[in-house]
Amino acid sequence: MDRDTSREAHSGDGRDESANKRADRNWDELMQELRVMQTGTQVLSGFLLAVAFQPRFTELDDLQRGLYLVLVGLAALATILSLAPVGMHRSLFGMRRKPQLVQVAARMVKADLVVIGMLSVGVTTLIVDFTLQRGLAIAVLIIGALIVIGLWLVLPLWIARDR
């Protein structure tokens, strides 16, 4: 192993891999995460699309209709964010920019997780508000937000700190 390759291979996590191999591995992991996220986004988007064509859609009050439109916007944003890394990869393919691509794509995945969390909690809130009552929907909104924050932010920080 020459001196440059040796320096690239040290990543601090015990793996013996070059910077390019690490970028390839990280890219593959990001793509797996995006596949999971896209499935959830597609299900929620399909639900939201179907809602507008239901006979009872006209029974939504102004707040529910506003929430519905926000949720449709979040679903579109989640879809765009999950597809952006693939589009960037196509644009940058063969330019030897994978480490930068992985760095930007990782940020997009984090942003997409925030949007999907908001979308999931929002859809649940809308359903509870329409089918039961607004007070319960507000409770669902708060509890759902706390669960998302707890599982996606606090728990990982706690695990990292415990290490």
PDB file of C-alpha atoms in Angstrom:
ATOM      1  CA  MET A   1       0.000   0.000   0.000  1.00  0.00           C
ATOM      2  CA  ASP A   2       1.508   3.370  -0.945  1.00  0.00           C
ATOM      3  CA  ARG A   3       1.560   6.356   1.374  1.00  0.00           C
ATOM      4  CA  ASP A   4      -1.496   8.143  -0.160  1.00  0.00           C
ATOM      5  CA  THR A   5      -3.630   5.011  -0.098  1.00  0.00           C
ATOM      6  CA  SER A   6      -2.612   4.350   3.500  1.00  0.00           C
ATOM      7  CA  ARG A   7      -3.758   7.813   4.537  1.00  0.00           C
ATOM      8  CA  GLU A   8      -7.062   7.367   2.699  1.00  0.00           C
ATOM      9  CA  ALA A   9      -7.660   4.003   4.343  1.00  0.00           C
ATOM     10  CA  HIS A  10      -7.663   5.397   7.877  1.00  0.00           C
ATOM     11  CA  SER A  11     -11.204   6.543   8.618  1.00  0.00           C
ATOM     12  CA  GLY A  12     -11.081   6.258  12.403  1.00  0.00           C
ATOM     13  CA  ASP A  13     -13.801   3.606  12.571  1.00  0.00           C
ATOM     14  CA  GLY A  14     -11.623   0.529  12.272  1.00  0.00           C
ATOM     15  CA  ARG A  15     -12.350  -0.085   8.597  1.00  0.00           C
ATOM     16  CA  ASP A  16      -9.478  -0.502   6.189  1.00  0.00           C
ATOM     17  CA  GLU A  17     -10.923   1.241   3.146  1.00  0.00           C
ATOM     18  CA  SER A  18      -9.945   4.009   0.786  1.00  0.00           C
ATOM     19  CA  ALA A  19     -11.868   7.279   0.664  1.00  0.00           C
ATOM     20  CA  ASN A  20     -13.479   6.118  -2.579  1.00  0.00           C
ATOM     21  CA  LYS A  21     -14.546   2.775  -1.106  1.00  0.00           C
ATOM     22  CA  ARG A  22     -15.927   4.580   1.965  1.00  0.00           C
ATOM     23  CA  ALA A  23     -17.869   6.956  -0.310  1.00  0.00           C
ATOM     24  CA  ASP A  24     -19.241   3.974  -2.270  1.00  0.00           C
ATOM     25  CA  ARG A  25     -20.276   2.198   0.952  1.00  0.00           C
ATOM     26  CA  ASN A  26     -21.887   5.348   2.369  1.00  0.00           C
ATOM     27  CA  TRP A  27     -23.698   5.966  -0.921  1.00  0.00           C
ATOM     28  CA  ASP A  28     -25.075   2.413  -0.906  1.00  0.00           C
ATOM     29  CA  GLU A  29     -26.302   2.872   2.683  1.00  0.00           C
ATOM     30  CA  LEU A  30     -27.978   6.176   1.774  1.00  0.00           C
ATOM     31  CA  MET A  31     -29.730   4.517  -1.176  1.00  0.00           C
ATOM     32  CA  GLN A  32     -31.076   1.770   1.107  1.00  0.00           C
ATOM     33  CA  GLU A  33     -32.393   4.398   3.522  1.00  0.00           C
ATOM     34  CA  LEU A  34     -34.028   6.295   0.671  1.00  0.00           C
ATOM     35  CA  ARG A  35     -35.763   3.131  -0.584  1.00  0.00           C
ATOM     36  CA  VAL A  36     -37.401   2.677   2.800  1.00  0.00           C
ATOM     37  CA  MET A  37     -38.340   6.354   3.038  1.00  0.00           C
ATOM     38  CA  GLN A  38     -39.798   6.421  -0.480  1.00  0.00           C
ATOM     39  CA  THR A  39     -42.164   3.552   0.284  1.00  0.00           C
ATOM     40  CA  GLY A  40     -43.601   5.371   3.296  1.00  0.00           C
ATOM     41  CA  THR A  41     -43.858   8.605   1.355  1.00  0.00           C
ATOM     42  CA  GLN A  42     -45.640   6.870  -1.525  1.00  0.00           C
ATOM     43  CA  VAL A  43     -48.197   5.328   0.824  1.00  0.00           C
ATOM     44  CA  LEU A  44     -48.923   8.665   2.520  1.00  0.00           C
ATOM     45  CA  SER A  45     -49.046  10.509  -0.822  1.00  0.00           C
ATOM     46  CA  GLY A  46     -51.457   7.929  -2.222  1.00  0.00           C
ATOM     47  CA  PHE A  47     -53.674   8.304   0.821  1.00  0.00           C
ATOM     48  CA  LEU A  48     -53.708  12.094   0.465  1.00  0.00           C
ATOM     49  CA  LEU A  49     -54.487  11.856  -3.241  1.00  0.00           C
ATOM     50  CA  ALA A  50     -57.395   9.498  -2.580  1.00  0.00           C
ATOM     51  CA  VAL A  51     -58.848  11.744   0.147  1.00  0.00           C
ATOM     52  CA  ALA A  52     -59.543  14.615  -2.257  1.00  0.00           C
ATOM     53  CA  PHE A  53     -61.749  12.377  -4.401  1.00  0.00           C
ATOM     54  CA  GLN A  54     -63.893  11.044  -1.570  1.00  0.00           C
ATOM     55  CA  PRO A  55     -67.483  12.315  -1.282  1.00  0.00           C
ATOM     56  CA  ARG A  56     -66.932  13.442   2.330  1.00  0.00           C
ATOM     57  CA  PHE A  57     -63.980  15.678   1.350  1.00  0.00           C
ATOM     58  CA  THR A  58     -66.426  18.580   1.091  1.00  0.00           C
ATOM     59  CA  GLU A  59     -67.185  18.133   4.813  1.00  0.00           C
ATOM     60  CA  LEU A  60     -63.684  19.270   5.825  1.00  0.00           C
ATOM     61  CA  ASP A  61     -63.725  22.592   7.618  1.00  0.00           C
ATOM     62  CA  ASP A  62     -61.319  25.409   6.713  1.00  0.00           C
ATOM     63  CA  LEU A  63     -58.658  24.295   9.203  1.00  0.00           C
ATOM     64  CA  GLN A  64     -58.802  20.701   7.969  1.00  0.00           C
ATOM     65  CA  ARG A  65     -58.618  21.816   4.341  1.00  0.00           C
ATOM     66  CA  GLY A  66     -55.629  24.015   5.166  1.00  0.00           C
ATOM     67  CA  LEU A  67     -53.917  21.143   6.975  1.00  0.00           C
ATOM     68  CA  TYR A  68     -54.684  18.878   4.039  1.00  0.00           C
ATOM     69  CA  LEU A  69     -53.020  21.285   1.597  1.00  0.00           C
ATOM     70  CA  VAL A  70     -49.969  21.609   3.858  1.00  0.00           C
ATOM     71  CA  LEU A  71     -49.737  17.813   3.980  1.00  0.00           C
ATOM     72  CA  VAL A  72     -49.950  17.562   0.186  1.00  0.00           C
ATOM     73  CA  GLY A  73     -47.110  20.087  -0.015  1.00  0.00           C
ATOM     74  CA  LEU A  74     -45.067  18.106   2.515  1.00  0.00           C
ATOM     75  CA  ALA A  75     -45.680  14.895   0.547  1.00  0.00           C
ATOM     76  CA  ALA A  76     -44.453  16.582  -2.634  1.00  0.00           C
ATOM     77  CA  LEU A  77     -41.410  17.976  -0.810  1.00  0.00           C
ATOM     78  CA  ALA A  78     -40.616  14.543   0.684  1.00  0.00           C
ATOM     79  CA  THR A  79     -40.777  13.001  -2.777  1.00  0.00           C
ATOM     80  CA  ILE A  80     -38.521  15.678  -4.263  1.00  0.00           C
ATOM     81  CA  LEU A  81     -36.003  15.382  -1.421  1.00  0.00           C
ATOM     82  CA  SER A  82     -35.843  11.600  -1.751  1.00  0.00           C
ATOM     83  CA  LEU A  83     -35.313  11.781  -5.514  1.00  0.00           C
ATOM     84  CA  ALA A  84     -32.786  14.650  -5.476  1.00  0.00           C
ATOM     85  CA  PRO A  85     -29.746  12.501  -4.546  1.00  0.00           C
ATOM     86  CA  VAL A  86     -30.467  10.175  -7.466  1.00  0.00           C
ATOM     87  CA  GLY A  87     -30.782  13.127  -9.829  1.00  0.00           C
ATOM     88  CA  MET A  88     -27.560  14.610  -8.486  1.00  0.00           C
ATOM     89  CA  HIS A  89     -25.811  11.259  -8.947  1.00  0.00           C
ATOM     90  CA  ARG A  90     -26.909  11.171 -12.577  1.00  0.00           C
ATOM     91  CA  SER A  91     -25.639  14.736 -13.125  1.00  0.00           C
ATOM     92  CA  LEU A  92     -22.301  14.090 -11.411  1.00  0.00           C
ATOM     93  CA  PHE A  93     -21.749  10.518 -12.611  1.00  0.00           C
ATOM     94  CA  GLY A  94     -18.169   9.959 -13.720  1.00  0.00           C
ATOM     95  CA  MET A  95     -16.898  13.296 -12.368  1.00  0.00           C
ATOM     96  CA  ARG A  96     -15.203  11.766  -9.308  1.00  0.00           C
ATOM     97  CA  ARG A  97     -17.360  13.789  -6.911  1.00  0.00           C
ATOM     98  CA  LYS A  98     -18.876  10.946  -4.911  1.00  0.00           C
ATOM     99  CA  PRO A  99     -17.517  12.067  -1.497  1.00  0.00           C
ATOM    100  CA  GLN A 100     -19.164  15.477  -1.963  1.00  0.00           C
ATOM    101  CA  LEU A 101     -22.303  13.842  -3.345  1.00  0.00           C
ATOM    102  CA  VAL A 102     -22.538  11.586  -0.290  1.00  0.00           C
ATOM    103  CA  GLN A 103     -22.125  14.583   2.026  1.00  0.00           C
ATOM    104  CA  VAL A 104     -24.887  16.609   0.329  1.00  0.00           C
ATOM    105  CA  ALA A 105     -27.171  13.574  -0.070  1.00  0.00           C
ATOM    106  CA  ALA A 106     -26.809  12.756   3.638  1.00  0.00           C
ATOM    107  CA  ARG A 107     -28.055  16.259   4.475  1.00  0.00           C
ATOM    108  CA  MET A 108     -30.989  15.806   2.106  1.00  0.00           C
ATOM    109  CA  VAL A 109     -31.889  12.501   3.753  1.00  0.00           C
ATOM    110  CA  LYS A 110     -31.878  14.203   7.168  1.00  0.00           C
ATOM    111  CA  ALA A 111     -34.121  16.981   5.824  1.00  0.00           C
ATOM    112  CA  ASP A 112     -36.380  14.366   4.248  1.00  0.00           C
ATOM    113  CA  LEU A 113     -36.689  12.566   7.599  1.00  0.00           C
ATOM    114  CA  VAL A 114     -37.896  15.810   9.184  1.00  0.00           C
ATOM    115  CA  VAL A 115     -40.453  16.295   6.403  1.00  0.00           C
ATOM    116  CA  ILE A 116     -41.644  12.667   6.595  1.00  0.00           C
ATOM    117  CA  GLY A 117     -41.960  12.948  10.378  1.00  0.00           C
ATOM    118  CA  MET A 118     -44.086  16.083   9.988  1.00  0.00           C
ATOM    119  CA  LEU A 119     -46.115  14.410   7.244  1.00  0.00           C
ATOM    120  CA  SER A 120     -46.772  11.264   9.290  1.00  0.00           C
ATOM    121  CA  VAL A 121     -47.846  13.173  12.379  1.00  0.00           C
ATOM    122  CA  GLY A 122     -49.894  15.579  10.261  1.00  0.00           C
ATOM    123  CA  VAL A 123     -51.798  12.835   8.435  1.00  0.00           C
ATOM    124  CA  THR A 124     -52.614  11.143  11.726  1.00  0.00           C
ATOM    125  CA  THR A 125     -53.740  14.477  13.168  1.00  0.00           C
ATOM    126  CA  LEU A 126     -55.997  15.163  10.178  1.00  0.00           C
ATOM    127  CA  ILE A 127     -57.608  11.730  10.416  1.00  0.00           C
ATOM    128  CA  VAL A 128     -58.254  12.047  14.152  1.00  0.00           C
ATOM    129  CA  ASP A 129     -59.567  15.603  13.745  1.00  0.00           C
ATOM    130  CA  PHE A 130     -61.988  14.586  11.000  1.00  0.00           C
ATOM    131  CA  THR A 131     -63.190  11.330  12.512  1.00  0.00           C
ATOM    132  CA  LEU A 132     -63.213  12.144  16.233  1.00  0.00           C
ATOM    133  CA  GLN A 133     -62.586  15.636  17.596  1.00  0.00           C
ATOM    134  CA  ARG A 134     -60.169  18.530  17.413  1.00  0.00           C
ATOM    135  CA  GLY A 135     -59.017  18.331  21.047  1.00  0.00           C
ATOM    136  CA  LEU A 136     -57.985  14.729  20.607  1.00  0.00           C
ATOM    137  CA  ALA A 137     -56.291  15.610  17.312  1.00  0.00           C
ATOM    138  CA  ILE A 138     -54.193  18.256  19.081  1.00  0.00           C
ATOM    139  CA  ALA A 139     -53.173  15.660  21.666  1.00  0.00           C
ATOM    140  CA  VAL A 140     -52.241  13.254  18.849  1.00  0.00           C
ATOM    141  CA  LEU A 141     -50.212  16.027  17.204  1.00  0.00           C
ATOM    142  CA  ILE A 142     -48.250  16.719  20.397  1.00  0.00           C
ATOM    143  CA  ILE A 143     -47.728  13.058  21.278  1.00  0.00           C
ATOM    144  CA  GLY A 144     -46.747  12.199  17.697  1.00  0.00           C
ATOM    145  CA  ALA A 145     -44.247  15.065  17.559  1.00  0.00           C
ATOM    146  CA  LEU A 146     -42.734  13.952  20.863  1.00  0.00           C
ATOM    147  CA  ILE A 147     -42.444  10.359  19.628  1.00  0.00           C
ATOM    148  CA  VAL A 148     -40.717  11.452  16.410  1.00  0.00           C
ATOM    149  CA  ILE A 149     -38.338  13.766  18.286  1.00  0.00           C
ATOM    150  CA  GLY A 150     -37.664  11.075  20.860  1.00  0.00           C
ATOM    151  CA  LEU A 151     -36.981   8.254  18.407  1.00  0.00           C
ATOM    152  CA  TRP A 152     -35.223  10.221  15.667  1.00  0.00           C
ATOM    153  CA  LEU A 153     -33.249  12.761  17.699  1.00  0.00           C
ATOM    154  CA  VAL A 154     -33.037  12.029  21.420  1.00  0.00           C
ATOM    155  CA  LEU A 155     -32.501   8.256  21.202  1.00  0.00           C
ATOM    156  CA  PRO A 156     -29.642   8.493  18.662  1.00  0.00           C
ATOM    157  CA  LEU A 157     -27.989  11.229  20.734  1.00  0.00           C
ATOM    158  CA  TRP A 158     -28.359   9.077  23.856  1.00  0.00           C
ATOM    159  CA  ILE A 159     -26.857   6.048  22.067  1.00  0.00           C
ATOM    160  CA  ALA A 160     -23.960   8.142  20.735  1.00  0.00           C
ATOM    161  CA  ARG A 161     -23.317   9.625  24.170  1.00  0.00           C
ATOM    162  CA  ASP A 162     -23.447   6.205  25.836  1.00  0.00           C
ATOM    163  CA  ARG A 163     -20.714   4.956  23.498  1.00  0.00           C
TER     164      ARG A 163
END
